[in-house]
Amino acid sequence: MSRIDLHLHTTHSDGSFSPAEVVRLAHKATVTALAITDHDIVSGLPEAIETGAELGIEIIPGVEISSRLGNSELHILGYCLDWQDPELIQRLASLRESRHSRNPQIVERLQALGLDLTYEEVRTLAGTDAVGRPHIARILMNKGYVSSAKDAFDQYLAEGRPAYVERELPHPADAIAWIKSAGGVAVLAHPTWAKVAGEGLNELLRALKADGLGGIEVHYSTHTKRQTREYLDFAKRLDLLITGGSDFHGVTKPDIEVGTGRGGLKVSEKLLEPLKQAALGRRHT
Ligand SMILES: [Zn+2]
Ligand SMILES: [Zn+2]
């Protein structure tokens, strides 16, 4: 049974290998089909498709869109989409713009108001969480500029206040809608990031499915056997497609290889056809 890999990053986002290099690595790893899923960008696809054609590897057009729900950053993978869709390209461009600039901009505004803080302090405080205004509020509290988080929002951070900057990460429903309107299938990446399991995850997946989610990334480099089983169970129960991939980034995640993840990953080519069929069905409706 052939191996595929539906989650790979290149130098077009935060990966360290070019699309052509990633496709060559996949070829060496005997991967027969792969999806390039760069963060909020599809510009790596032409090169990957060209190299794939040379080496006889099928390239599935993909993307990974960052979204936020509460204090969880959820990544929505898009597969089999029309990556040349001008609306999609435009939406991804504005998403990149706001993602890279919003929180640092808030900090800059606070600095301009005479407050002593740095974006680095905010990032450090946030740790593995997606940086958000609550972290900035906490820094302002710690430094004695405000008496509470509410005070920080009321004085500086809320809409209409002097350090407010428009736009956050989109809601997952928006990311799903963008993927679908470009003819693709939307899949929840690395579900552990939702920070919920059991009934909480069940509820989340049901809600996302109502928003148009088509699948769940069951097979993933860092999933334990128990997690894989749990996600497989949810996929069956909620009639979601099953996908899998390494989330290869190159040197920034040195323990993860194309196709095999940490060694134990094996994503079956059998998962590919249902994904393609779902995308085709979507385009005809
Ligand atoms: Zn991700
Ligand atoms: Zn990723």
Short mmCIF file of C-alpha atoms and ligand atoms in Angstrom, two decimals:
data_model
loop_
_atom_site.label_atom_id
_atom_site.label_comp_id
_atom_site.label_asym_id
_atom_site.label_seq_id
_atom_site.Cartn_x
_atom_site.Cartn_y
_atom_site.Cartn_z
CA MET A 1 0.00 0.00 0.00
CA SER A 2 1.41 3.35 -1.05
CA ARG A 3 2.16 6.16 1.32
CA ILE A 4 0.90 9.74 0.91
CA ASP A 5 1.51 12.95 2.91
CA LEU A 6 -1.18 15.64 3.00
CA HIS A 7 0.47 18.23 5.25
CA LEU A 8 3.76 19.84 4.21
CA HIS A 9 5.27 23.32 4.49
CA THR A 10 7.78 25.04 2.22
CA THR A 11 9.80 28.25 2.15
CA HIS A 12 6.63 29.99 0.95
CA SER A 13 5.54 29.96 4.62
CA ASP A 14 7.69 28.77 7.53
CA GLY A 15 9.27 25.69 6.03
CA SER A 16 12.99 25.53 5.23
CA PHE A 17 12.87 23.68 1.88
CA SER A 18 11.59 25.01 -1.43
CA PRO A 19 8.51 23.36 -2.97
CA ALA A 20 10.73 21.52 -5.49
CA GLU A 21 12.97 20.24 -2.67
CA VAL A 22 9.97 19.05 -0.64
CA VAL A 23 8.60 17.16 -3.65
CA ARG A 24 12.03 15.55 -4.18
CA LEU A 25 12.19 14.53 -0.51
CA ALA A 26 8.73 13.01 -0.87
CA HIS A 27 9.87 11.11 -3.93
CA LYS A 28 12.83 9.70 -1.98
CA ALA A 29 10.48 8.69 0.82
CA THR A 30 8.35 6.78 -1.75
CA VAL A 31 5.39 9.07 -1.23
CA THR A 32 3.05 8.79 -4.22
CA ALA A 33 0.89 11.87 -3.60
CA LEU A 34 1.37 14.92 -1.46
CA ALA A 35 -0.30 18.18 -0.52
CA ILE A 36 1.63 21.40 -0.07
CA THR A 37 -0.23 23.22 2.72
CA ASP A 38 1.61 26.45 3.42
CA HIS A 39 0.20 28.85 6.00
CA ASP A 40 -2.25 31.29 4.43
CA ILE A 41 -0.56 31.15 1.02
CA VAL A 42 -0.74 29.12 -2.21
CA SER A 43 2.23 30.60 -4.09
CA GLY A 44 4.37 27.47 -3.67
CA LEU A 45 1.99 25.33 -5.71
CA PRO A 46 3.14 26.00 -9.30
CA GLU A 47 6.71 24.92 -8.51
CA ALA A 48 5.49 21.84 -6.63
CA ILE A 49 3.15 20.86 -9.45
CA GLU A 50 5.95 21.23 -12.00
CA THR A 51 8.38 19.09 -10.00
CA GLY A 52 5.63 16.59 -9.25
CA ALA A 53 4.97 16.19 -12.98
CA GLU A 54 8.69 15.56 -13.59
CA LEU A 55 8.94 12.92 -10.88
CA GLY A 56 5.51 11.34 -11.34
CA ILE A 57 4.17 12.42 -7.96
CA GLU A 58 0.62 13.70 -7.68
CA ILE A 59 0.37 17.15 -6.07
CA ILE A 60 -2.88 17.97 -4.27
CA PRO A 61 -3.41 21.74 -4.13
CA GLY A 62 -3.62 22.75 -0.47
CA VAL A 63 -3.43 25.53 2.07
CA GLU A 64 -3.51 25.79 5.88
CA ILE A 65 -5.53 28.74 7.16
CA SER A 66 -5.05 30.01 10.71
CA SER A 67 -8.22 30.83 12.59
CA ARG A 68 -9.13 31.52 16.17
CA LEU A 69 -11.94 30.25 18.33
CA GLY A 70 -11.90 31.56 21.90
CA ASN A 71 -8.29 31.25 23.03
CA SER A 72 -7.52 28.34 20.70
CA GLU A 73 -5.81 28.78 17.38
CA LEU A 74 -7.43 26.32 14.98
CA HIS A 75 -5.80 25.53 11.67
CA ILE A 76 -8.08 24.67 8.79
CA LEU A 77 -6.55 22.72 5.92
CA GLY A 78 -8.01 23.23 2.46
CA TYR A 79 -7.63 20.49 -0.16
CA CYS A 80 -8.32 20.14 -3.87
CA LEU A 81 -9.16 23.80 -4.13
CA ASP A 82 -8.86 26.09 -7.11
CA TRP A 83 -5.66 27.77 -5.96
CA GLN A 84 -5.87 30.31 -8.79
CA ASP A 85 -9.23 31.61 -7.56
CA PRO A 86 -8.64 35.40 -7.33
CA GLU A 87 -10.99 35.77 -4.36
CA LEU A 88 -9.10 33.11 -2.40
CA ILE A 89 -5.75 34.69 -3.22
CA GLN A 90 -7.04 38.10 -2.11
CA ARG A 91 -8.45 36.74 1.14
CA LEU A 92 -5.21 34.95 1.99
CA ALA A 93 -3.21 38.11 1.28
CA SER A 94 -5.26 40.22 3.69
CA LEU A 95 -5.10 37.44 6.26
CA ARG A 96 -1.29 37.40 6.12
CA GLU A 97 -1.20 41.15 6.39
CA SER A 98 -3.36 41.28 9.52
CA ARG A 99 -1.75 38.24 11.15
CA HIS A 100 1.72 39.63 10.90
CA SER A 101 0.96 43.11 11.99
CA ARG A 102 -1.94 43.30 14.42
CA ASN A 103 -0.50 42.43 17.83
CA PRO A 104 2.81 44.22 17.23
CA GLN A 105 0.75 47.21 16.07
CA ILE A 106 -1.20 47.24 19.31
CA VAL A 107 2.07 47.22 21.24
CA GLU A 108 3.41 50.04 19.06
CA ARG A 109 0.34 52.12 19.82
CA LEU A 110 0.77 51.52 23.54
CA GLN A 111 4.44 52.50 23.27
CA ALA A 112 3.42 55.68 21.43
CA LEU A 113 1.11 56.43 24.38
CA GLY A 114 4.17 56.30 26.62
CA LEU A 115 3.75 52.80 28.08
CA ASP A 116 6.88 50.71 28.56
CA LEU A 117 6.40 47.23 27.06
CA THR A 118 7.72 45.18 24.14
CA TYR A 119 6.11 42.68 21.78
CA GLU A 120 8.72 40.14 22.87
CA GLU A 121 7.38 40.33 26.45
CA VAL A 122 3.88 39.60 25.15
CA ARG A 123 5.04 36.62 23.09
CA THR A 124 6.95 35.19 26.02
CA LEU A 125 3.92 35.49 28.28
CA ALA A 126 1.65 33.82 25.69
CA GLY A 127 3.97 30.80 25.47
CA THR A 128 2.37 28.22 23.19
CA ASP A 129 -0.96 30.06 23.07
CA ALA A 130 -1.82 32.25 20.12
CA VAL A 131 -0.87 35.79 21.10
CA GLY A 132 -3.95 37.82 21.84
CA ARG A 133 -5.07 40.98 23.55
CA PRO A 134 -5.59 39.19 26.90
CA HIS A 135 -1.83 38.66 27.03
CA ILE A 136 -1.20 42.33 26.37
CA ALA A 137 -3.74 43.15 29.09
CA ARG A 138 -1.85 40.90 31.50
CA ILE A 139 1.42 42.67 30.80
CA LEU A 140 -0.26 46.03 31.43
CA MET A 141 -1.57 44.67 34.74
CA ASN A 142 1.79 43.23 35.74
CA LYS A 143 3.41 46.58 35.08
CA GLY A 144 0.79 48.43 37.10
CA TYR A 145 -0.61 50.46 34.21
CA VAL A 146 -4.10 49.06 34.81
CA SER A 147 -5.87 47.45 37.74
CA SER A 148 -7.48 44.57 35.85
CA ALA A 149 -7.82 42.99 32.41
CA LYS A 150 -11.16 44.74 32.04
CA ASP A 151 -9.49 48.02 32.91
CA ALA A 152 -6.87 47.33 30.20
CA PHE A 153 -9.61 46.81 27.61
CA ASP A 154 -11.67 49.78 28.83
CA GLN A 155 -8.69 52.13 28.77
CA TYR A 156 -6.65 50.89 25.81
CA LEU A 157 -7.59 47.70 23.98
CA ALA A 158 -11.33 47.63 23.30
CA GLU A 159 -12.83 48.82 20.05
CA GLY A 160 -12.79 52.60 19.95
CA ARG A 161 -9.98 52.86 22.53
CA PRO A 162 -6.59 54.34 21.61
CA ALA A 163 -4.61 51.09 21.18
CA TYR A 164 -7.34 49.22 19.29
CA VAL A 165 -6.27 47.74 15.95
CA GLU A 166 -8.79 46.27 13.53
CA ARG A 167 -8.90 42.52 12.74
CA GLU A 168 -7.98 39.28 14.39
CA LEU A 169 -7.56 35.81 12.96
CA PRO A 170 -10.76 34.78 11.23
CA HIS A 171 -13.36 32.56 12.84
CA PRO A 172 -12.95 28.94 11.66
CA ALA A 173 -16.34 29.22 9.94
CA ASP A 174 -14.90 31.93 7.69
CA ALA A 175 -11.80 29.89 6.85
CA ILE A 176 -14.05 26.95 5.99
CA ALA A 177 -16.29 29.14 3.83
CA TRP A 178 -13.29 30.55 1.90
CA ILE A 179 -11.98 27.07 1.17
CA LYS A 180 -15.39 25.86 0.07
CA SER A 181 -16.01 28.83 -2.16
CA ALA A 182 -12.73 27.99 -3.92
CA GLY A 183 -14.09 24.47 -4.53
CA GLY A 184 -12.04 22.80 -1.80
CA VAL A 185 -12.62 20.51 1.16
CA ALA A 186 -11.99 21.97 4.63
CA VAL A 187 -10.28 19.76 7.22
CA LEU A 188 -9.44 20.45 10.87
CA ALA A 189 -5.65 20.18 11.23
CA HIS A 190 -3.95 18.68 14.32
CA PRO A 191 -7.13 18.54 16.45
CA THR A 192 -5.10 18.59 19.69
CA TRP A 193 -4.79 22.35 19.22
CA ALA A 194 -8.50 22.67 20.01
CA LYS A 195 -7.46 21.95 23.62
CA VAL A 196 -10.59 19.84 24.11
CA ALA A 197 -11.17 16.10 23.97
CA GLY A 198 -14.12 13.79 24.46
CA GLU A 199 -17.49 15.53 24.59
CA GLY A 200 -15.92 18.98 24.15
CA LEU A 201 -14.27 17.90 20.91
CA ASN A 202 -17.45 16.20 19.79
CA GLU A 203 -19.36 19.46 20.21
CA LEU A 204 -16.66 21.46 18.44
CA LEU A 205 -16.56 19.08 15.47
CA ARG A 206 -20.35 19.07 15.19
CA ALA A 207 -20.37 22.86 15.15
CA LEU A 208 -17.57 23.02 12.56
CA LYS A 209 -19.34 20.41 10.47
CA ALA A 210 -22.46 22.57 10.49
CA ASP A 211 -20.19 25.35 9.19
CA GLY A 212 -19.10 23.08 6.33
CA LEU A 213 -16.09 21.18 7.71
CA GLY A 214 -15.51 18.09 5.59
CA GLY A 215 -12.79 16.22 7.41
CA ILE A 216 -10.41 15.76 10.32
CA GLU A 217 -6.65 15.18 10.33
CA VAL A 218 -6.61 11.81 12.07
CA HIS A 219 -3.05 10.76 11.24
CA TYR A 220 -0.39 13.22 12.37
CA SER A 221 3.28 13.04 13.36
CA THR A 222 2.73 13.72 17.07
CA HIS A 223 -0.56 11.89 17.64
CA THR A 224 -0.49 9.08 20.16
CA LYS A 225 -2.24 5.83 19.28
CA ARG A 226 -5.03 6.78 21.64
CA GLN A 227 -5.49 10.17 19.97
CA THR A 228 -5.50 8.60 16.50
CA ARG A 229 -8.16 6.15 17.63
CA GLU A 230 -10.25 8.91 19.18
CA TYR A 231 -10.14 11.04 16.02
CA LEU A 232 -10.88 8.05 13.83
CA ASP A 233 -13.89 7.35 15.98
CA PHE A 234 -15.11 10.95 15.64
CA ALA A 235 -14.60 10.85 11.87
CA LYS A 236 -16.79 7.76 11.61
CA ARG A 237 -19.41 9.00 14.04
CA LEU A 238 -19.75 12.43 12.43
CA ASP A 239 -19.23 11.23 8.86
CA LEU A 240 -16.09 13.32 8.35
CA LEU A 241 -13.34 12.48 5.87
CA ILE A 242 -10.05 11.18 7.29
CA THR A 243 -6.78 12.83 6.30
CA GLY A 244 -3.22 12.68 7.52
CA GLY A 245 0.15 14.28 7.12
CA SER A 246 3.52 14.91 8.69
CA ASP A 247 3.37 18.73 9.06
CA PHE A 248 6.92 18.70 7.75
CA HIS A 249 8.69 22.06 8.15
CA GLY A 250 12.33 21.08 7.61
CA VAL A 251 14.94 22.40 10.02
CA THR A 252 12.47 24.10 12.37
CA LYS A 253 10.98 20.68 13.22
CA PRO A 254 14.06 18.51 12.75
CA ASP A 255 12.49 15.34 14.16
CA ILE A 256 9.76 15.25 11.50
CA GLU A 257 10.40 13.67 8.10
CA VAL A 258 8.37 13.86 4.91
CA GLY A 259 6.00 10.90 4.70
CA THR A 260 6.97 9.19 7.95
CA GLY A 261 6.75 11.98 10.56
CA ARG A 262 8.63 10.76 13.62
CA GLY A 263 8.98 7.34 12.02
CA GLY A 264 5.62 5.79 12.73
CA LEU A 265 3.41 7.80 10.41
CA LYS A 266 1.80 6.02 7.49
CA VAL A 267 -1.01 7.71 5.61
CA SER A 268 -2.76 5.42 3.16
CA GLU A 269 -3.36 6.44 -0.44
CA LYS A 270 -6.90 5.11 0.05
CA LEU A 271 -7.77 8.38 1.80
CA LEU A 272 -7.15 10.36 -1.36
CA GLU A 273 -10.05 9.32 -3.55
CA PRO A 274 -12.83 10.23 -1.05
CA LEU A 275 -11.20 13.65 -0.63
CA LYS A 276 -11.15 14.25 -4.38
CA GLN A 277 -14.71 13.01 -4.75
CA ALA A 278 -15.89 15.36 -2.01
CA ALA A 279 -14.25 18.30 -3.78
CA LEU A 280 -15.81 17.33 -7.11
CA GLY A 281 -19.22 16.99 -5.52
CA ARG A 282 -18.85 20.45 -4.02
CA ARG A 283 -17.99 22.03 -7.36
CA HIS A 284 -21.08 20.60 -8.97
CA THR A 285 -23.47 21.94 -6.33
ZN ZN B 1 -0.95 23.97 11.79
ZN ZN B 2 1.05 22.82 9.24
#
